Short mmCIF file of C-alpha atoms and ligand atoms in Angstrom, two decimals:
data_model
loop_
_atom_site.label_atom_id
_atom_site.label_comp_id
_atom_site.label_asym_id
_atom_site.label_seq_id
_atom_site.Cartn_x
_atom_site.Cartn_y
_atom_site.Cartn_z
CA MET G 1 -0.13 -0.03 0.14
CA GLU G 2 0.93 3.54 -0.53
CA ILE G 3 1.45 5.95 2.42
CA VAL G 4 1.66 9.68 1.58
CA ILE G 5 2.93 12.04 4.39
CA GLN G 6 3.20 15.60 4.60
CA ARG G 7 6.84 16.30 5.30
CA PHE G 8 8.09 19.51 6.75
CA ASP G 9 11.46 20.23 8.43
CA PRO G 10 11.88 24.05 9.47
CA ASP G 11 15.89 23.69 9.49
CA VAL G 12 15.66 22.48 5.69
CA ASP G 13 12.41 23.27 4.09
CA THR G 14 10.78 26.31 3.30
CA LYS G 15 7.17 24.77 2.52
CA PRO G 16 5.80 21.30 3.37
CA TYR G 17 5.65 18.74 0.74
CA LEU G 18 4.17 15.55 0.24
CA LYS G 19 6.42 12.15 0.30
CA SER G 20 5.00 8.95 -0.79
CA TYR G 21 6.20 5.59 0.76
CA GLU G 22 5.25 2.12 -0.47
CA VAL G 23 4.79 -0.43 2.28
CA ASP G 24 4.03 -4.11 2.15
CA PRO G 25 2.23 -4.87 5.40
CA GLU G 26 3.55 -8.39 5.17
CA LYS G 27 6.99 -7.02 5.88
CA PHE G 28 6.22 -5.96 9.40
CA SER G 29 4.55 -7.11 12.26
CA GLY G 30 1.39 -5.37 13.69
CA VAL G 31 -1.59 -4.43 12.06
CA MET G 32 -2.13 -0.79 12.77
CA LEU G 33 -1.13 2.44 11.22
CA LEU G 34 1.51 3.00 13.86
CA ASP G 35 3.11 0.00 12.96
CA ALA G 36 3.30 0.84 9.14
CA LEU G 37 4.86 4.40 10.24
CA GLU G 38 7.23 2.94 12.58
CA HIS G 39 8.19 0.59 9.61
CA ILE G 40 8.87 3.59 7.37
CA LYS G 41 10.99 4.99 9.90
CA GLU G 42 13.31 2.44 9.86
CA GLN G 43 13.85 2.95 6.13
CA ASP G 44 13.54 6.90 6.43
CA PRO G 45 14.76 7.97 9.78
CA THR G 46 14.23 11.79 9.20
CA LEU G 47 10.44 11.08 9.64
CA ALA G 48 9.21 12.44 12.68
CA PHE G 49 5.79 11.84 14.70
CA ARG G 50 4.69 11.36 18.33
CA ARG G 51 4.09 7.99 19.93
CA SER G 52 4.18 6.51 23.06
CA CYS G 53 1.62 3.83 24.29
CA GLY G 54 0.89 2.27 21.20
CA GLY G 55 -2.57 1.34 22.40
CA GLY G 56 -4.66 4.46 22.51
CA VAL G 57 -4.04 5.41 25.98
CA CYS G 58 -1.52 8.32 25.79
CA GLY G 59 -3.23 10.48 23.02
CA SER G 60 0.06 11.31 21.55
CA ASP G 61 -0.18 10.21 17.84
CA GLY G 62 -3.32 12.15 16.77
CA MET G 63 -2.91 13.00 12.96
CA SER G 64 -5.23 13.55 9.94
CA ILE G 65 -5.68 10.29 8.24
CA ASN G 66 -7.14 10.50 4.82
CA GLY G 67 -8.83 13.96 5.98
CA ARG G 68 -10.05 12.59 9.27
CA ASN G 69 -8.35 13.01 12.59
CA GLY G 70 -7.58 9.81 14.53
CA LEU G 71 -5.01 7.99 16.21
CA ALA G 72 -2.57 5.90 14.38
CA CYS G 73 -2.17 3.39 16.83
CA VAL G 74 -6.01 2.30 16.85
CA THR G 75 -6.26 2.74 13.13
CA GLN G 76 -6.27 -0.81 11.42
CA LEU G 77 -4.67 -0.79 8.21
CA SER G 78 -7.10 -3.35 6.83
CA ALA G 79 -9.77 -0.57 7.33
CA LEU G 80 -8.05 1.91 5.10
CA PRO G 81 -8.04 2.18 1.23
CA ASN G 82 -4.77 1.41 -0.77
CA LYS G 83 -3.69 4.86 -0.57
CA VAL G 84 -3.57 6.72 2.54
CA THR G 85 -2.64 10.35 3.18
CA LEU G 86 -1.30 11.78 6.64
CA TYR G 87 -1.17 15.22 7.73
CA PRO G 88 -0.45 16.73 10.89
CA LEU G 89 -3.59 17.72 13.04
CA PRO G 90 -4.99 20.70 11.16
CA GLY G 91 -5.16 24.22 12.47
CA MET G 92 -1.99 23.95 14.72
CA PRO G 93 1.35 25.24 14.16
CA VAL G 94 3.66 22.35 12.62
CA ILE G 95 6.84 21.73 14.50
CA ARG G 96 7.96 18.99 12.02
CA ASP G 97 6.49 16.52 9.99
CA LEU G 98 3.70 15.18 11.82
CA ILE G 99 4.27 16.62 15.20
CA VAL G 100 2.12 19.90 16.02
CA ASP G 101 2.52 22.51 18.60
CA LEU G 102 -0.32 22.05 20.97
CA THR G 103 0.31 24.83 23.35
CA ARG G 104 -2.89 26.44 22.34
CA PHE G 105 -4.83 23.32 22.90
CA TYR G 106 -3.19 23.12 26.26
CA LYS G 107 -3.86 26.58 27.35
CA GLN G 108 -7.64 26.17 26.67
CA TYR G 109 -7.61 22.76 28.78
CA GLU G 110 -6.04 24.78 31.63
CA SER G 111 -8.32 27.71 31.28
CA VAL G 112 -11.41 25.32 32.56
CA LYS G 113 -9.34 24.59 35.62
CA PRO G 114 -9.53 20.64 35.31
CA TRP G 115 -8.89 19.64 38.70
CA LEU G 116 -11.37 19.29 41.69
CA VAL G 117 -11.91 22.00 43.83
CA GLY G 118 -13.38 20.43 47.21
CA ALA G 119 -15.24 21.98 50.13
CA GLU G 120 -12.95 24.23 52.13
CA THR G 121 -13.58 22.03 55.30
CA VAL G 122 -11.01 19.50 55.91
CA GLN G 123 -12.29 15.93 56.30
CA ASP G 124 -10.42 12.93 57.76
CA THR G 125 -12.49 10.56 55.35
CA GLU G 126 -12.92 10.19 51.86
CA ARG G 127 -15.33 12.40 49.82
CA LEU G 128 -17.76 9.70 48.86
CA GLN G 129 -20.15 9.77 45.85
CA THR G 130 -23.40 7.74 45.42
CA LYS G 131 -23.28 5.42 42.29
CA ASP G 132 -25.49 7.82 40.68
CA GLU G 133 -23.13 10.78 41.16
CA ARG G 134 -20.40 8.78 40.02
CA ALA G 135 -22.25 7.67 36.67
CA LYS G 136 -22.44 11.13 35.91
CA LEU G 137 -18.73 11.43 35.02
CA ASP G 138 -18.87 8.23 32.78
CA GLY G 139 -18.12 9.44 29.23
CA LEU G 140 -16.33 12.47 30.51
CA TYR G 141 -13.35 11.20 32.36
CA GLU G 142 -12.17 8.92 29.82
CA CYS G 143 -10.65 11.56 27.54
CA ILE G 144 -7.10 11.13 26.83
CA LEU G 145 -6.44 14.75 25.46
CA CYS G 146 -5.39 13.64 21.97
CA ALA G 147 -6.69 16.99 20.57
CA CYS G 148 -8.40 14.93 17.59
CA CYS G 149 -11.65 16.71 18.33
CA THR G 150 -10.40 20.23 18.91
CA THR G 151 -8.35 20.46 15.85
CA ALA G 152 -11.22 19.03 13.85
CA CYS G 153 -13.48 21.89 15.11
CA PRO G 154 -14.09 24.71 12.54
CA SER G 155 -15.08 27.12 15.37
CA PHE G 156 -11.83 26.27 17.11
CA TRP G 157 -9.89 26.84 13.70
CA TRP G 158 -11.38 30.50 13.49
CA ASN G 159 -11.08 31.40 17.12
CA PRO G 160 -8.17 29.27 18.94
CA ASP G 161 -7.70 31.76 21.49
CA ASP G 162 -11.29 32.72 22.41
CA PHE G 163 -13.07 29.46 22.05
CA ALA G 164 -12.21 26.79 24.46
CA GLY G 165 -12.74 23.79 21.90
CA PRO G 166 -14.43 20.41 22.54
CA ALA G 167 -11.69 18.72 24.60
CA ALA G 168 -11.64 21.64 27.15
CA LEU G 169 -15.17 21.74 27.53
CA LEU G 170 -15.70 18.13 27.74
CA TRP G 171 -13.36 18.49 30.89
CA ALA G 172 -15.32 21.63 32.10
CA CYS G 173 -18.41 19.44 32.05
CA ARG G 174 -16.55 16.62 33.78
CA PHE G 175 -15.96 18.98 36.70
CA ILE G 176 -19.18 20.61 36.82
CA GLN G 177 -20.83 17.28 37.08
CA ASP G 178 -18.63 16.18 39.77
CA SER G 179 -20.61 16.03 42.99
CA ARG G 180 -17.52 16.83 45.19
CA ASP G 181 -16.62 19.74 43.41
CA VAL G 182 -17.96 23.02 45.03
CA THR G 183 -17.25 25.60 42.38
CA GLN G 184 -20.28 24.86 39.84
CA ALA G 185 -21.50 28.19 39.82
CA GLU G 186 -17.91 29.72 39.08
CA ARG G 187 -17.33 27.38 36.40
CA LEU G 188 -20.54 28.11 34.59
CA GLN G 189 -19.90 31.72 35.09
CA ALA G 190 -16.68 31.59 33.54
CA LEU G 191 -17.99 29.93 30.32
CA GLU G 192 -20.78 32.56 30.01
CA GLY G 193 -19.00 34.91 27.44
CA LEU G 194 -19.59 34.95 23.67
CA TYR G 195 -16.67 32.96 22.79
CA ALA G 196 -15.43 30.26 25.40
CA LEU G 197 -18.47 28.04 25.21
CA TYR G 198 -21.10 29.56 22.79
CA ARG G 199 -18.81 29.70 19.67
CA CYS G 200 -19.78 25.80 19.47
CA ARG G 201 -22.23 25.69 16.50
CA SER G 202 -22.98 22.09 16.96
CA ILE G 203 -21.13 20.91 13.82
CA MET G 204 -20.41 17.63 15.49
CA ASN G 205 -17.11 17.02 14.01
CA CYS G 206 -15.68 16.53 17.64
CA THR G 207 -18.10 13.56 18.24
CA SER G 208 -17.50 11.98 14.94
CA VAL G 209 -13.92 11.75 15.35
CA CYS G 210 -13.18 10.95 19.01
CA PRO G 211 -11.11 7.87 18.88
CA LYS G 212 -12.59 7.06 22.48
CA SER G 213 -15.97 7.38 21.32
CA LEU G 214 -16.88 10.17 23.65
CA ASN G 215 -19.63 12.83 22.95
CA PRO G 216 -17.78 16.35 23.31
CA ALA G 217 -20.85 17.99 21.73
CA ALA G 218 -23.32 16.38 24.25
CA ALA G 219 -21.25 17.60 27.01
CA ILE G 220 -21.26 20.98 25.64
CA SER G 221 -25.01 20.86 25.57
CA GLU G 222 -25.10 19.76 29.05
CA ILE G 223 -23.16 22.68 30.19
CA ARG G 224 -25.86 24.86 28.43
CA ARG G 225 -28.61 23.32 30.13
CA ASP G 226 -26.79 23.58 33.40
CA MET G 227 -26.19 27.39 32.72
CA VAL G 228 -30.03 27.77 31.88
CA LYS G 229 -31.08 25.98 34.88
CA THR G 230 -28.96 27.82 37.36
CA SER G 231 -29.44 31.15 35.72
CA PHE G 232 -33.23 30.72 36.00
CA ALA G 233 -32.68 28.73 39.47
CA LEU G 234 -34.81 26.14 37.95
CA ASP G 235 -32.97 23.46 39.92
CA PRO G 236 -31.55 25.20 43.03
CA ALA G 237 -30.56 21.82 44.37
CA GLU G 238 -28.14 21.84 41.64
CA ASP G 239 -26.10 24.80 43.47
CA ARG G 240 -23.86 22.47 45.13
CA SER G 241 -21.84 25.13 46.91
CA ALA G 242 -24.80 25.45 49.27
CA VAL G 243 -25.26 21.59 49.58
CA GLU G 244 -23.74 19.93 52.55
CA HIS G 245 -21.68 16.93 51.32
CA LYS G 246 -22.48 13.56 51.73
CA GLY G 247 -19.09 12.31 52.06
CA GLY G 248 -18.42 12.64 55.78
CA MET X 1 -19.57 50.12 19.92
CA VAL X 2 -21.12 48.45 17.04
CA VAL X 3 -18.92 45.24 17.42
CA LYS X 4 -20.82 44.09 20.22
CA MET X 5 -24.14 45.58 19.55
CA GLY X 6 -27.12 43.07 20.48
CA CYS X 7 -24.63 40.48 21.66
CA ARG X 8 -23.39 42.60 24.86
CA ALA X 9 -25.48 40.40 27.24
CA GLY X 10 -22.97 37.68 26.67
CA GLY X 11 -23.06 34.13 25.13
CA MET X 12 -25.82 32.61 26.98
CA ALA X 13 -27.93 35.66 26.58
CA SER X 14 -27.61 35.69 22.81
CA TRP X 15 -27.79 31.93 22.40
CA MET X 16 -31.24 32.05 24.36
CA VAL X 17 -32.44 35.02 22.09
CA VAL X 18 -31.64 32.90 18.96
CA ARG X 19 -33.75 30.05 20.15
CA ILE X 20 -36.65 32.07 21.48
CA SER X 21 -36.89 34.21 18.24
CA ALA X 22 -36.76 31.08 16.32
CA VAL X 23 -39.56 29.49 18.14
CA SER X 24 -41.46 32.86 18.05
CA MET X 25 -40.94 32.78 14.03
CA LEU X 26 -41.99 29.32 13.69
CA VAL X 27 -45.53 29.93 15.81
CA TYR X 28 -46.20 32.89 13.72
CA PHE X 29 -45.40 31.73 10.33
CA PHE X 30 -47.15 28.24 11.11
CA TRP X 31 -50.37 30.33 11.87
CA LEU X 32 -50.01 32.67 8.86
CA PHE X 33 -49.52 29.44 6.68
CA LEU X 34 -52.38 27.68 8.23
CA PHE X 35 -54.61 30.76 7.66
CA PHE X 36 -53.30 31.04 3.88
CA PHE X 37 -54.10 27.31 3.67
CA PHE X 38 -57.64 27.69 3.59
CA PRO X 39 -59.05 29.58 0.66
CA HIS X 40 -60.25 33.13 1.74
CA GLN X 41 -61.21 36.28 -0.12
CA HIS X 42 -58.87 39.18 -0.55
CA GLN X 43 -61.02 41.04 1.98
CA GLU X 44 -61.08 38.49 4.51
CA TRP X 45 -57.18 38.42 4.47
CA GLY X 46 -57.02 42.22 4.56
CA LEU X 47 -59.20 42.28 7.91
CA TYR X 48 -57.27 39.20 9.39
CA LEU X 49 -53.98 40.74 8.84
CA ARG X 50 -54.98 44.09 10.14
CA SER X 51 -56.37 42.79 13.32
CA THR X 52 -54.67 44.17 16.48
CA SER X 53 -53.69 40.73 17.52
CA MET X 54 -52.09 39.85 14.10
CA ARG X 55 -50.30 43.29 14.14
CA ILE X 56 -48.91 42.88 17.45
CA SER X 57 -47.62 39.20 16.87
CA GLY X 58 -46.50 40.13 13.29
CA GLY X 59 -44.29 42.92 14.89
CA LEU X 60 -42.90 40.59 17.29
CA ALA X 61 -42.27 38.05 14.56
CA LEU X 62 -40.55 40.68 12.48
CA PHE X 63 -38.45 41.89 15.44
CA GLY X 64 -37.40 38.06 15.88
CA VAL X 65 -36.34 37.69 12.37
CA VAL X 66 -34.37 40.78 12.89
CA ILE X 67 -32.63 39.71 16.21
CA HIS X 68 -32.06 36.33 14.79
CA ALA X 69 -30.42 37.43 11.67
CA TRP X 70 -28.33 40.06 13.41
CA ILE X 71 -26.77 37.56 15.88
CA GLY X 72 -26.30 34.93 13.00
CA VAL X 73 -24.73 37.43 10.58
CA TRP X 74 -22.41 38.79 13.56
CA THR X 75 -21.25 35.43 14.53
CA VAL X 76 -20.35 34.34 10.96
CA LEU X 77 -18.63 37.84 10.37
CA THR X 78 -16.45 37.45 13.68
CA ASP X 79 -15.46 33.92 12.39
CA TYR X 80 -14.47 34.74 9.04
CA ILE X 81 -13.57 38.63 8.90
CA HIS X 82 -10.62 39.15 11.23
CA ILE X 83 -9.80 42.59 9.65
CA LYS X 84 -11.18 44.85 11.97
CA TRP X 85 -12.25 47.96 9.84
CA LEU X 86 -13.70 45.57 7.22
CA ARG X 87 -15.72 43.76 9.92
CA THR X 88 -17.19 47.01 11.27
CA VAL X 89 -18.08 48.30 7.81
CA LEU X 90 -19.87 45.15 7.16
CA GLU X 91 -21.50 45.16 10.48
CA MET X 92 -22.96 48.64 9.95
CA CYS X 93 -24.34 47.62 6.38
CA VAL X 94 -25.97 44.30 7.67
CA GLY X 95 -27.13 46.57 10.77
CA ALA X 96 -28.65 49.34 8.73
CA LEU X 97 -30.16 46.80 6.40
CA LEU X 98 -31.90 44.99 9.22
CA VAL X 99 -33.08 48.12 10.92
CA GLY X 100 -34.26 49.40 7.40
CA CYS X 101 -36.28 46.02 7.07
CA PHE X 102 -37.83 46.37 10.38
CA ILE X 103 -38.89 49.76 9.93
CA TRP X 104 -40.19 48.97 6.40
CA GLY X 105 -42.11 45.95 7.62
CA MET X 106 -43.72 47.89 10.47
CA ILE X 107 -44.88 50.90 7.97
CA LEU X 108 -46.38 47.87 6.01
CA MET X 109 -48.13 46.28 8.61
CA GLY X 110 -49.31 49.53 10.06
CA GLY X 111 -51.14 50.89 6.93
S1 LIG I 301 -12.41 14.00 23.65
FE1 LIG I 301 -12.09 12.45 22.55
S2 LIG I 301 -10.86 13.28 20.70
FE2 LIG I 301 -11.18 14.80 22.11
S3 LIG I 301 -9.37 15.12 23.21
FE3 LIG I 301 -10.61 13.78 24.51
S4 LIG I 301 -10.20 11.54 23.73
FE4 LIG I 301 -9.25 12.93 22.18
S1 LIG I 302 -20.12 20.53 18.10
FE1 LIG I 302 -19.22 22.39 18.79
S2 LIG I 302 -17.21 21.74 19.59
FE2 LIG I 302 -17.85 20.07 18.29
S3 LIG I 302 -16.81 20.34 16.52
FE3 LIG I 302 -18.86 21.37 16.19
S4 LIG I 302 -18.45 23.25 16.90
FE4 LIG I 302 -16.95 22.37 17.39
S1 LIG I 303 0.46 6.02 20.73
FE1 LIG I 303 -0.71 6.30 22.73
S2 LIG I 303 -2.63 6.88 22.03
FE2 LIG I 303 -1.62 6.28 20.01
#
């Protein structure tokens, strides 16, 4: 099969260019696209891409595979056509070949305070959750921050500094939903502006590409619902800062 | 400033305005089409459309159209036009057009 890769080395090249590699899947072990890339790298050590776990856990090998963002390590060669074209994740500055600079992505992630803010009171026991409270985090906590969703989102391409992007918003939702977090009101307030949350136009690219089958678009709707509820105090019990914690 | 006109109230407010105006348009036009669907004389149409309730709901629906269009166009312009002066000029054109449409519509319905 033929694998065409966008190459760019800032020390040598003025412009990115496409380079084609012929690979025979019989000649290397492994059935994933990442295995083919490793095989190519053995022939051409100048090729640069990120990888770590090799099993869809670390989120480092996100790339555009025939125009669709995905992880090379969980993309089966047998599911791909005979010609595969690989580009770095779209909309991000390219450092080299398939490696992009994810600073903006991480900045947006940081902007939603992706950590638990517990009650001020010190407890000498765990902060427990009921089964239902814990279940609310399913589909949210599994994100591996591969950036496939955010770099597939047109709203993020146009407003990368102002729109938080699907991954960061999924994380925002994860902490807004957490019964142990006491800053739900502040978290919602921080997203009320014109851009951070509301630039999402429900294009759904995020949900369609997520290699972990998560649904950032649904998480975004969830935040919007929570915001309307708290603004109109439809569900005051939701205001957890006022609720005593059940953990103790 | 023109740039944030109509959207100053923040993301949630404009998001809700878009939805509420969409529903108001839907209800109004559905009602209107329902009326048009059954054959009526020209005179009956005239009487019906000049009734106070139709004038008020028509005015509200028109306002819905204008505000809905403004928020939508404003969003598209901020996405795609990053040259500030050009965006401001386009926003002023669209704003003037929409205000013009509103005034014209109100005159038609009032007359
Ligand atoms: S939501 Fe999915 S696509 Fe987006 S960063 Fe997390 S794992 Fe990757
Ligand atoms: S649903 Fe929202 S966040 Fe997801 S790709 Fe579309 S605009 Fe981006
Ligand atoms: S190498 Fe870790 S997710 Fe692909």
